Coordinates of C-alpha atoms in Angstrom, one line a residue:
Chain A
M976 CA -13.7 -29.9 -8.7
P977 CA -14.1 -30.1 -12.4
L978 CA -17.9 -30.5 -12.0
Y979 CA -18.0 -27.1 -10.3
D980 CA -16.3 -25.5 -13.2
D981 CA -18.6 -27.3 -15.7
V982 CA -21.7 -26.1 -13.8
E983 CA -20.4 -22.5 -13.6
R984 CA -19.6 -22.5 -17.3
V985 CA -23.1 -23.8 -18.1
K986 CA -24.6 -21.1 -15.9
L987 CA -22.6 -18.4 -17.7
R988 CA -23.6 -19.8 -21.1
F989 CA -27.2 -19.7 -20.0
L990 CA -26.9 -16.2 -18.8
Q991 CA -25.2 -15.3 -22.1
T992 CA -28.3 -16.7 -23.9
C993 CA -30.7 -14.8 -21.7
E994 CA -28.7 -11.6 -22.3
T995 CA -29.2 -12.1 -26.0
L996 CA -33.0 -12.6 -25.4
V997 CA -33.0 -9.3 -23.4
N998 CA -31.3 -7.6 -26.3
Q999 CA -33.9 -9.0 -28.7
G1000 CA -36.7 -7.8 -26.4
R1001 CA -38.0 -11.3 -25.7
L1002 CA -37.0 -11.1 -22.0
D1003 CA -37.3 -8.1 -19.8
D1004 CA -34.6 -7.0 -17.3
D1005 CA -36.7 -8.0 -14.2
E1006 CA -37.0 -11.5 -15.6
F1007 CA -33.3 -11.6 -16.3
Q1008 CA -32.5 -10.6 -12.7
G1009 CA -34.9 -13.2 -11.4
I1010 CA -33.1 -15.9 -13.5
L1011 CA -29.7 -14.7 -12.4
E1012 CA -30.7 -14.9 -8.7
L1013 CA -32.2 -18.3 -9.2
L1014 CA -29.0 -19.6 -10.9
D1015 CA -27.0 -18.1 -8.0
S1016 CA -29.0 -20.1 -5.5
M1017 CA -29.3 -23.2 -7.7
N1018 CA -27.8 -25.5 -5.1
D1019 CA -30.8 -24.9 -2.8
Y1020 CA -33.2 -26.6 -5.2
D1021 CA -33.6 -30.0 -6.7
D1022 CA -34.4 -30.3 -10.5
E1023 CA -38.2 -30.1 -10.1
E1024 CA -38.1 -27.2 -7.7
F1025 CA -35.7 -25.4 -9.9
R1026 CA -37.8 -25.8 -13.0
A1027 CA -40.9 -24.7 -11.0
E1028 CA -39.1 -21.6 -9.8
L1029 CA -37.8 -20.8 -13.3
S1030 CA -41.3 -21.2 -14.7
K1031 CA -42.6 -18.7 -12.3
I1032 CA -40.1 -16.2 -13.6
S1033 CA -40.4 -16.9 -17.3
K1034 CA -42.5 -19.6 -18.8
G1035 CA -40.8 -19.2 -22.2
I1036 CA -37.3 -19.9 -20.7
S1037 CA -38.6 -22.8 -18.7
D1038 CA -40.1 -24.3 -21.8
L1039 CA -36.8 -23.7 -23.6
I1040 CA -34.8 -25.8 -21.2
G1041 CA -37.6 -28.3 -20.6
Chain B
M576 CA -11.2 -15.3 -28.8
N577 CA -10.3 -12.1 -26.9
L578 CA -10.9 -12.9 -23.2
T579 CA -9.7 -9.6 -21.8
S580 CA -10.0 -6.0 -22.4
P581 CA -7.2 -4.1 -24.1
T582 CA -4.3 -3.4 -21.7
P583 CA -3.0 0.1 -21.2
N584 CA -0.9 1.2 -24.2
Y585 CA 2.6 1.1 -22.8
D586 CA 5.3 -1.4 -22.7
L587 CA 5.4 -2.6 -19.1
P588 CA 5.8 -6.1 -17.6
I589 CA 2.6 -8.0 -17.2
D590 CA 1.5 -11.5 -16.5
L591 CA -2.1 -12.0 -17.7
N592 CA -2.1 -15.7 -17.0
A593 CA -1.1 -15.1 -13.3
E594 CA -3.9 -12.5 -13.1
R595 CA -6.5 -15.0 -14.4
Q596 CA -5.3 -17.7 -12.1
V597 CA -5.5 -15.6 -9.0
L598 CA -9.0 -14.4 -9.9
G599 CA -10.2 -17.9 -10.8
I600 CA -8.9 -19.3 -7.5
L601 CA -10.4 -16.6 -5.4
I602 CA -13.9 -17.1 -7.0
K603 CA -13.7 -20.8 -6.3
H604 CA -12.0 -20.5 -2.9
P605 CA -13.3 -17.2 -1.4
T606 CA -11.6 -17.8 2.0
Q607 CA -8.3 -17.3 0.3
V608 CA -9.3 -13.6 0.0
D609 CA -8.3 -13.1 3.6
K610 CA -4.8 -14.4 2.9
I611 CA -4.1 -12.1 0.0
I612 CA -6.0 -8.9 0.7
D613 CA -3.0 -7.3 2.4
R614 CA -0.7 -8.2 -0.4
L615 CA -2.6 -7.5 -3.6
R616 CA -4.1 -4.2 -4.5
P617 CA -6.3 -3.8 -7.6
T618 CA -3.4 -2.1 -9.3
H619 CA -1.5 -5.4 -9.2
F620 CA -3.8 -6.4 -12.1
M621 CA -2.8 -4.6 -15.3
D622 CA -5.7 -5.8 -17.4
L623 CA -8.6 -3.4 -16.6
A624 CA -11.3 -6.1 -16.7
H625 CA -9.2 -8.2 -14.3
R626 CA -8.7 -5.2 -12.0
R627 CA -12.5 -4.6 -12.0
I628 CA -13.2 -8.3 -11.2
Y629 CA -10.7 -8.2 -8.3
E630 CA -12.5 -5.1 -7.0
I631 CA -15.9 -6.9 -7.3
I632 CA -14.5 -10.0 -5.5
L633 CA -13.4 -7.8 -2.6
E634 CA -16.7 -6.0 -2.4
L635 CA -18.7 -9.2 -2.5
Y636 CA -16.5 -11.0 0.0
H637 CA -16.8 -8.2 2.5
K638 CA -20.5 -7.8 2.0
Q639 CA -21.6 -11.5 2.2
G640 CA -18.5 -13.7 2.3
R641 CA -19.7 -15.5 -0.7
I642 CA -18.6 -15.1 -4.3
S643 CA -20.1 -16.5 -7.5
Y644 CA -19.6 -16.2 -11.2
T645 CA -23.2 -15.2 -11.6
Q646 CA -22.9 -12.3 -9.2
I647 CA -19.7 -11.1 -10.8
Y648 CA -21.4 -11.5 -14.2
N649 CA -24.2 -9.3 -13.0
R650 CA -21.8 -6.6 -11.8
L651 CA -19.9 -6.7 -15.0
R652 CA -23.0 -6.1 -17.1
A653 CA -23.3 -2.7 -15.5
D654 CA -19.7 -1.8 -16.4
T655 CA -18.0 -0.9 -19.6
V656 CA -14.7 -2.8 -19.0
T657 CA -15.9 -5.7 -21.1
D658 CA -18.7 -6.2 -23.7
N659 CA -18.7 -10.0 -23.1
P660 CA -18.6 -10.9 -19.4
A661 CA -19.6 -14.5 -20.0
E662 CA -16.5 -15.2 -22.2
L663 CA -14.3 -13.3 -19.8
L664 CA -15.5 -15.3 -16.8
I665 CA -15.5 -18.7 -18.7
G666 CA -11.8 -17.9 -19.4
L667 CA -11.2 -17.7 -15.6
T668 CA -12.8 -21.1 -15.0
E669 CA -10.3 -22.6 -17.4
S670 CA -7.3 -20.8 -16.2
F671 CA -6.0 -22.9 -13.3
V672 CA -5.8 -26.5 -12.1
S673 CA -5.2 -26.3 -8.3
L674 CA -5.1 -24.1 -5.3
G675 CA -1.3 -24.6 -5.2
E676 CA -1.0 -22.2 -8.1
L677 CA -2.2 -19.3 -6.0
E678 CA 1.1 -18.4 -4.3
P679 CA 3.4 -18.5 -7.4
S680 CA 0.8 -16.4 -9.2
I681 CA 0.7 -13.8 -6.4
F682 CA 4.5 -13.7 -6.4
Q683 CA 4.4 -13.0 -10.1
L684 CA 1.8 -10.2 -9.7
I685 CA 3.8 -8.5 -6.9
Y686 CA 7.1 -8.9 -8.8
K687 CA 5.6 -7.4 -12.1
E688 CA 4.0 -4.6 -10.2
G689 CA 7.2 -3.7 -8.4
I690 CA 9.0 -3.6 -11.7
R691 CA 6.3 -1.4 -13.2
R692 CA 6.6 1.0 -10.3
L693 CA 10.3 1.3 -10.8
V694 CA 10.0 1.8 -14.5
K695 CA 7.3 4.5 -14.0
A696 CA 9.5 6.2 -11.4
S697 CA 12.5 6.2 -13.6
D698 CA 10.4 7.6 -16.5
T699 CA 9.2 10.5 -14.2
I700 CA 12.7 11.1 -13.0
K701 CA 13.9 11.3 -16.6
S702 CA 11.2 13.8 -17.6
M703 CA 11.9 15.9 -14.6
A704 CA 15.6 15.9 -15.1
L705 CA 15.2 16.9 -18.8
D706 CA 12.6 19.5 -18.0
P707 CA 14.2 23.0 -18.3
D708 CA 11.8 24.3 -15.7
F709 CA 13.6 22.3 -13.1
D710 CA 16.9 23.9 -12.6
D711 CA 17.8 23.1 -9.0
L712 CA 19.9 20.0 -9.0
E713 CA 19.5 19.2 -5.3
E714 CA 15.8 19.6 -5.6
I715 CA 15.7 17.2 -8.5
Q716 CA 17.9 14.7 -6.6
A717 CA 15.7 14.9 -3.5
R718 CA 12.6 14.3 -5.6
A719 CA 14.2 11.5 -7.5
Q720 CA 15.1 9.8 -4.2
E721 CA 11.5 10.2 -3.0
L722 CA 10.2 8.7 -6.2
I723 CA 12.5 5.7 -6.0
F724 CA 11.8 5.2 -2.3
S725 CA 8.1 5.4 -2.9
A726 CA 8.3 2.9 -5.8
S727 CA 10.3 0.5 -3.6
Q728 CA 7.5 0.3 -1.1
S729 CA 5.7 -2.7 -2.5
G730 CA 2.8 -4.7 -1.2
A731 CA -0.6 -3.3 -0.2
N732 CA 0.0 -2.8 3.5
Q733 CA 3.5 -3.9 4.0
G734 CA 4.9 -3.7 7.5
D735 CA 1.7 -3.0 9.4
D736 CA 0.6 -6.6 9.9
A737 CA -1.0 -7.3 13.2
K738 CA 1.6 -8.8 15.6
N739 CA 0.5 -11.5 17.9
L740 CA 1.2 -11.2 21.6
L741 CA 3.8 -14.0 21.6
E742 CA 5.8 -12.0 19.1
V743 CA 5.5 -8.8 21.1
L744 CA 6.3 -10.5 24.4
N745 CA 9.4 -12.1 22.9
K746 CA 10.8 -8.7 22.1
C747 CA 9.9 -7.4 25.6
Y748 CA 11.6 -10.4 27.2
L749 CA 14.7 -10.0 25.1
N750 CA 14.9 -6.3 26.2
L751 CA 14.4 -7.4 29.8
V752 CA 17.3 -9.9 29.7
Q753 CA 19.5 -7.3 28.0
R754 CA 18.8 -4.8 30.7
R755 CA 19.4 -7.4 33.4
E756 CA 22.8 -8.1 31.8
G757 CA 23.5 -4.4 31.5
L758 CA 24.2 -4.7 27.8
E759 CA 25.0 -1.6 25.9
D760 CA 22.0 0.6 25.1
S761 CA 19.6 -2.1 26.1
Y762 CA 17.4 0.7 27.5
G763 CA 17.8 3.2 24.7
L764 CA 20.6 5.4 23.3
S765 CA 22.7 6.7 26.3
V766 CA 24.0 10.2 25.8
R767 CA 26.5 9.6 28.7
Y768 CA 25.0 12.3 30.9
P769 CA 23.8 10.2 33.9
S770 CA 21.2 12.7 34.9
I771 CA 19.7 12.8 31.4
D772 CA 20.0 9.1 30.9
G773 CA 18.5 8.6 34.3
M774 CA 15.4 10.5 33.3
T775 CA 15.0 9.0 29.8
T776 CA 16.7 5.5 30.3
G777 CA 18.2 6.4 26.9
F778 CA 16.6 7.9 23.9
K779 CA 14.4 5.4 22.2
K780 CA 14.5 4.4 18.5
K781 CA 11.7 6.0 16.5
D782 CA 11.3 8.8 19.1
L783 CA 11.1 12.5 18.3
I784 CA 12.9 14.5 21.0
I785 CA 12.3 18.2 21.1
L786 CA 15.1 20.2 22.7
A787 CA 13.8 23.7 23.0
A788 CA 15.1 26.9 24.5
R789 CA 15.4 30.7 23.9
P790 CA 18.4 31.7 21.7
S791 CA 21.9 31.3 23.2
M792 CA 20.7 29.1 26.1
G793 CA 23.0 26.2 24.9
K794 CA 20.7 24.0 22.7
T795 CA 23.3 23.4 20.0
A796 CA 26.1 23.0 22.6
L797 CA 24.2 20.3 24.5
A798 CA 23.2 18.6 21.3
L799 CA 26.8 18.5 20.1
N800 CA 28.0 17.3 23.5
M801 CA 25.5 14.4 23.3
V802 CA 26.5 13.7 19.7
S803 CA 30.2 13.4 20.6
N804 CA 29.3 11.1 23.5
V805 CA 27.3 8.9 21.2
A806 CA 29.9 8.9 18.4
K807 CA 32.7 8.0 20.8
R808 CA 31.0 4.5 21.0
D809 CA 31.4 4.2 17.2
I810 CA 27.7 4.9 16.6
P811 CA 27.1 7.0 13.5
V812 CA 25.4 10.3 14.0
L813 CA 23.9 12.6 11.3
I814 CA 23.6 16.4 12.0
F815 CA 21.6 18.8 9.9
S816 CA 22.9 22.2 10.8
L817 CA 20.7 24.9 9.2
E818 CA 22.4 27.7 11.1
M819 CA 26.1 27.1 11.7
D820 CA 28.4 25.8 9.1
D821 CA 30.6 22.7 9.4
E822 CA 33.7 24.6 10.6
Q823 CA 31.8 26.3 13.4
L824 CA 30.4 23.0 14.5
G825 CA 33.9 21.4 14.2
D826 CA 35.5 24.1 16.3
R827 CA 32.8 23.7 19.0
I828 CA 33.4 19.9 19.1
V829 CA 37.1 20.5 19.5
L830 CA 36.6 23.1 22.1
A831 CA 34.3 21.0 24.2
E832 CA 37.0 18.3 24.2
L833 CA 39.7 20.7 25.1
F834 CA 37.9 21.5 28.3
S835 CA 38.9 18.3 29.9
H836 CA 42.7 18.8 29.2
K837 CA 44.4 20.5 32.0
A838 CA 48.0 21.5 32.8
D839 CA 48.9 22.4 36.4
G840 CA 45.3 22.5 37.4
E841 CA 44.5 25.0 34.7
H842 CA 42.9 24.5 31.3
A843 CA 45.7 23.7 28.9
V844 CA 44.1 25.6 26.1
T845 CA 41.6 28.4 26.7
S846 CA 38.8 29.1 24.2
H847 CA 40.5 32.5 23.5
E848 CA 43.8 30.8 22.8
Y849 CA 42.3 28.2 20.5
Q850 CA 40.8 31.0 18.5
T851 CA 43.9 33.2 18.4
K852 CA 47.4 31.7 18.7
L853 CA 48.7 28.6 20.4
S854 CA 52.1 27.9 21.9
D855 CA 53.9 24.8 20.6
E856 CA 52.8 22.7 23.6
Q857 CA 49.2 23.9 23.2
F858 CA 49.3 23.2 19.5
F859 CA 50.7 19.7 20.2
L860 CA 47.9 19.0 22.7
T861 CA 45.2 20.3 20.3
Q862 CA 46.6 18.1 17.5
Q863 CA 46.1 15.1 19.9
V864 CA 42.5 16.2 20.4
F865 CA 42.0 16.4 16.6
N866 CA 43.5 12.9 16.3
E867 CA 41.1 11.6 18.9
L868 CA 38.1 13.2 17.1
Y869 CA 39.1 12.3 13.5
H870 CA 37.7 8.8 13.6
L871 CA 34.3 9.8 15.2
P872 CA 31.4 8.7 12.9
I873 CA 29.8 12.2 12.8
S874 CA 28.4 13.5 9.5
I875 CA 27.3 17.1 9.0
V876 CA 24.9 18.5 6.5
D877 CA 25.3 22.3 6.9
K878 CA 23.1 23.6 4.1
R879 CA 20.7 26.4 4.9
G880 CA 17.1 26.4 3.7
L881 CA 16.6 22.6 3.6
T882 CA 13.1 21.4 3.2
V883 CA 11.7 18.4 5.1
T884 CA 11.7 16.5 1.8
E885 CA 15.4 17.2 1.3
I886 CA 16.2 16.3 4.9
R887 CA 14.3 13.0 4.5
A888 CA 16.1 12.2 1.2
K889 CA 19.6 12.9 2.7
A890 CA 18.8 10.9 5.9
R891 CA 17.5 7.9 3.9
K892 CA 20.6 8.0 1.8
F893 CA 22.8 8.2 4.9
K894 CA 20.9 5.3 6.6
A895 CA 21.3 3.2 3.4
E896 CA 25.1 3.8 3.6
H897 CA 25.2 3.5 7.4
P898 CA 22.6 0.9 8.5
N899 CA 23.7 1.3 12.2
L900 CA 22.9 5.0 12.2
G901 CA 22.2 5.8 15.8
L902 CA 21.0 9.4 16.1
I903 CA 19.9 12.3 13.9
V904 CA 20.0 15.9 15.1
I905 CA 18.3 18.8 13.3
D906 CA 19.4 22.3 14.4
Y907 CA 16.8 23.9 14.3
L908 CA 13.1 23.6 13.4
Q909 CA 12.4 27.2 12.6
L910 CA 15.1 27.2 9.9
V911 CA 13.6 24.3 8.0
K912 CA 12.2 25.7 4.8
P913 CA 8.4 25.2 4.6
P914 CA 6.8 24.0 1.4
G915 CA 6.5 26.9 -1.0
D916 CA 3.1 26.2 -2.4
S917 CA 1.1 26.2 0.8
N918 CA -1.6 28.7 1.8
R919 CA -2.1 27.2 5.2
S920 CA -1.4 28.9 8.5
W921 CA 2.2 28.9 9.8
S922 CA 1.1 26.9 12.8
L923 CA -0.4 24.1 10.5
I924 CA 2.7 24.1 8.3
V925 CA 5.1 23.7 11.2
G926 CA 2.9 21.0 12.7
E927 CA 3.0 19.1 9.4
M928 CA 6.8 19.4 9.2
V929 CA 7.2 18.1 12.8
R930 CA 4.9 15.2 12.0
E931 CA 6.9 14.3 8.9
L932 CA 10.1 14.4 10.9
R933 CA 8.6 12.2 13.6
D934 CA 7.6 9.8 10.8
L935 CA 11.2 9.9 9.5
A936 CA 12.5 8.9 12.9
G937 CA 10.1 6.0 12.8
E938 CA 11.0 5.0 9.3
L939 CA 14.7 5.0 9.9
D940 CA 14.3 3.5 13.4
V941 CA 16.5 6.1 15.1
P942 CA 15.9 8.8 17.8
L943 CA 15.7 12.2 16.2
I944 CA 16.6 15.3 18.3
L945 CA 14.9 18.3 16.8
L946 CA 16.1 21.6 18.3
S947 CA 13.5 24.4 18.5
Q948 CA 13.3 28.0 19.5
L949 CA 10.7 29.1 22.0
N950 CA 8.3 32.0 21.3
R951 CA 8.8 35.3 23.0
G952 CA 6.0 34.7 25.4
V953 CA 8.6 33.4 27.9
E954 CA 10.2 36.9 28.1
S955 CA 7.0 38.6 29.2
R956 CA 6.3 36.2 32.0
E957 CA 7.5 36.6 35.6
S958 CA 8.8 33.1 35.7
K959 CA 11.0 32.6 32.7
R960 CA 11.1 28.8 33.0
P961 CA 9.7 27.5 29.7
M962 CA 6.4 25.7 29.6
M963 CA 4.6 23.6 27.0
S964 CA 2.5 26.5 26.0
D965 CA 5.7 28.2 24.8
L966 CA 5.7 25.7 22.0
R967 CA 2.1 25.9 21.2
D968 CA 2.2 28.7 18.7
S969 CA 4.4 26.6 16.6
G970 CA 2.0 24.0 15.3
N971 CA 1.4 21.8 18.3
I972 CA 4.9 20.5 18.3
E973 CA 4.4 18.9 21.7
E974 CA 1.6 16.8 20.3
F975 CA 3.9 14.9 18.0
A976 CA 6.9 14.8 20.3
D977 CA 7.8 11.8 22.4
V978 CA 10.1 13.8 24.6
V979 CA 10.1 17.6 25.2
M980 CA 13.2 19.0 26.9
F981 CA 13.6 22.7 27.8
L982 CA 16.8 24.4 28.8
Y983 CA 16.7 27.2 31.4
R984 CA 19.5 29.2 33.0
D985 CA 19.1 31.6 35.8
D986 CA 22.2 33.6 34.7
Y987 CA 20.6 34.1 31.3
Y988 CA 18.0 36.4 32.8
Y989 CA 19.4 37.4 36.1
P990 CA 23.2 37.3 35.9
E991 CA 23.9 39.2 39.2
M992 CA 21.4 37.2 41.2
A993 CA 22.8 34.0 39.8
Q994 CA 26.3 35.1 40.8
E995 CA 25.1 35.7 44.4
K996 CA 23.1 32.5 44.6
G997 CA 25.9 30.5 43.0
T998 CA 23.7 29.3 40.2
E999 CA 25.9 30.8 37.5
G1000 CA 26.3 28.3 34.7
L1001 CA 23.8 26.0 36.2
V1002 CA 21.3 24.7 33.5
E1003 CA 18.0 23.2 34.3
I1004 CA 17.0 20.5 31.8
I1005 CA 13.2 20.4 32.2
F1006 CA 11.6 17.3 30.9
A1007 CA 8.1 18.7 30.2
K1008 CA 6.9 15.6 28.4
Q1009 CA 8.0 12.0 28.2
R1010 CA 5.7 9.5 26.6
K1011 CA 7.7 6.6 28.1
G1012 CA 9.1 8.1 31.3
P1013 CA 8.7 10.6 34.1
T1014 CA 8.7 14.4 33.8
G1015 CA 10.9 16.5 36.0
T1016 CA 14.1 18.6 36.1
V1017 CA 17.7 17.7 36.2
K1018 CA 20.7 20.0 36.3
L1019 CA 23.9 20.3 34.4
R1020 CA 26.6 22.9 34.5
F1021 CA 27.3 24.8 31.3
I1022 CA 30.9 25.9 30.7
K1023 CA 30.1 28.5 28.2
E1024 CA 33.6 29.3 27.1
Y1025 CA 34.0 25.7 26.0
T1026 CA 30.4 25.1 25.0
R1027 CA 30.6 22.1 27.3
F1028 CA 28.0 20.7 29.6
I1029 CA 29.2 18.7 32.6
E1030 CA 27.4 16.9 35.4
E1031 CA 26.8 19.3 38.3
Y1032 CA 28.6 17.0 40.8
S1033 CA 31.7 16.5 38.6

């Protein structure tokens, strides 16, 4: 399952980036937790739904990956 | 790139790659947790971050059955074991190729941890041995054995796996066939007194048997008679004698054997003659008895003031040297030295010692006969026959015992009446408790002069 590993690595890199934004004060902790939970249940959404959910949590992050 | 936190600063065997592989596989295949949980403890992981991740995996699996890198990431954020959880976890995703790597990695972790435990135990033994405050060689030896034994118990829950019914019934069936075929000791350890064996169907392995009576009732004599009967079938027996020395026990064993040698219907050698001076014929006969006894596999530890720890260490050593050890006898409980640093009540201390001795019987897979005195309450009662409550002041001994046997003799309390009734020398063996058998009373005759018990009908 190399795809699984690739996806997990991407998620972790994404969280690492979000963590940096938290440290810079550009993302608050609630937003970070929301993003983390969304990534954890990512398989339940298609691309559009995921982007919509992410946008609800943080418009800035959603725009960043958009 | 440093993927892991610093390892503890001592030179011990470690396999970081195996640690990473196990964790990576568990995150990807959570159902494998069930297969390894009884074999791996967190301490199998030497790297502290790996250890923490393993703990998190177990927590998550038990809570929700699902494990993900993101959840572990979230938990690690709150910890101080790593300042870069993402790099650490990405390292795990890159650490293995297939599920087939799990078993070899587990083997490595168990092996390395076993070696680490041995190294640590030997370090502790060395410090203890070189510490001038420890000046009792036997105490140091006993503690060293404990440490090595403890270090040798590897695995998280080794030995207590659930057994399926097929496995259990297979053993029961084997026993059933052996009993049907009348094979030696298929019931338990026979002590060759039919009345006792009839009650117990033989003493069972792992059982703690309490043999209790007031002083001079014949506890030691009966125990030694049973020991000789067992050893005559080439079954090793270990005796801890905390009261009598080895020569006293040896003389008793010889005397008990001399009882059955007769000349012209009389005893060939009386107890008095044995202890004073023998004729040439008597000496020749006694030599023959010695020759018969020399080969018996009986070993005696006759040191006073032994603690349970010391008894355990000596018994384990003996079992290692004699794997077919068949019986342990301890004479007697009230002379076992309690731990010195305890502020607990006497009753609790004795209870703890008895529990530890029962555990020893289980560990070594042998019956253990523990002799015990009874409290004086017996003397103040009208009926002098011992009851369970006579043990009760001594730490609920009966609670831990599988078998409780009391000895009672009429002639001990009422010699004249016993003479009139013909019960002189008659001993009641009262089975007050048997976890695996009936309670009741059987009778033996005690030939006090020879410290020998015989069946009443013989």
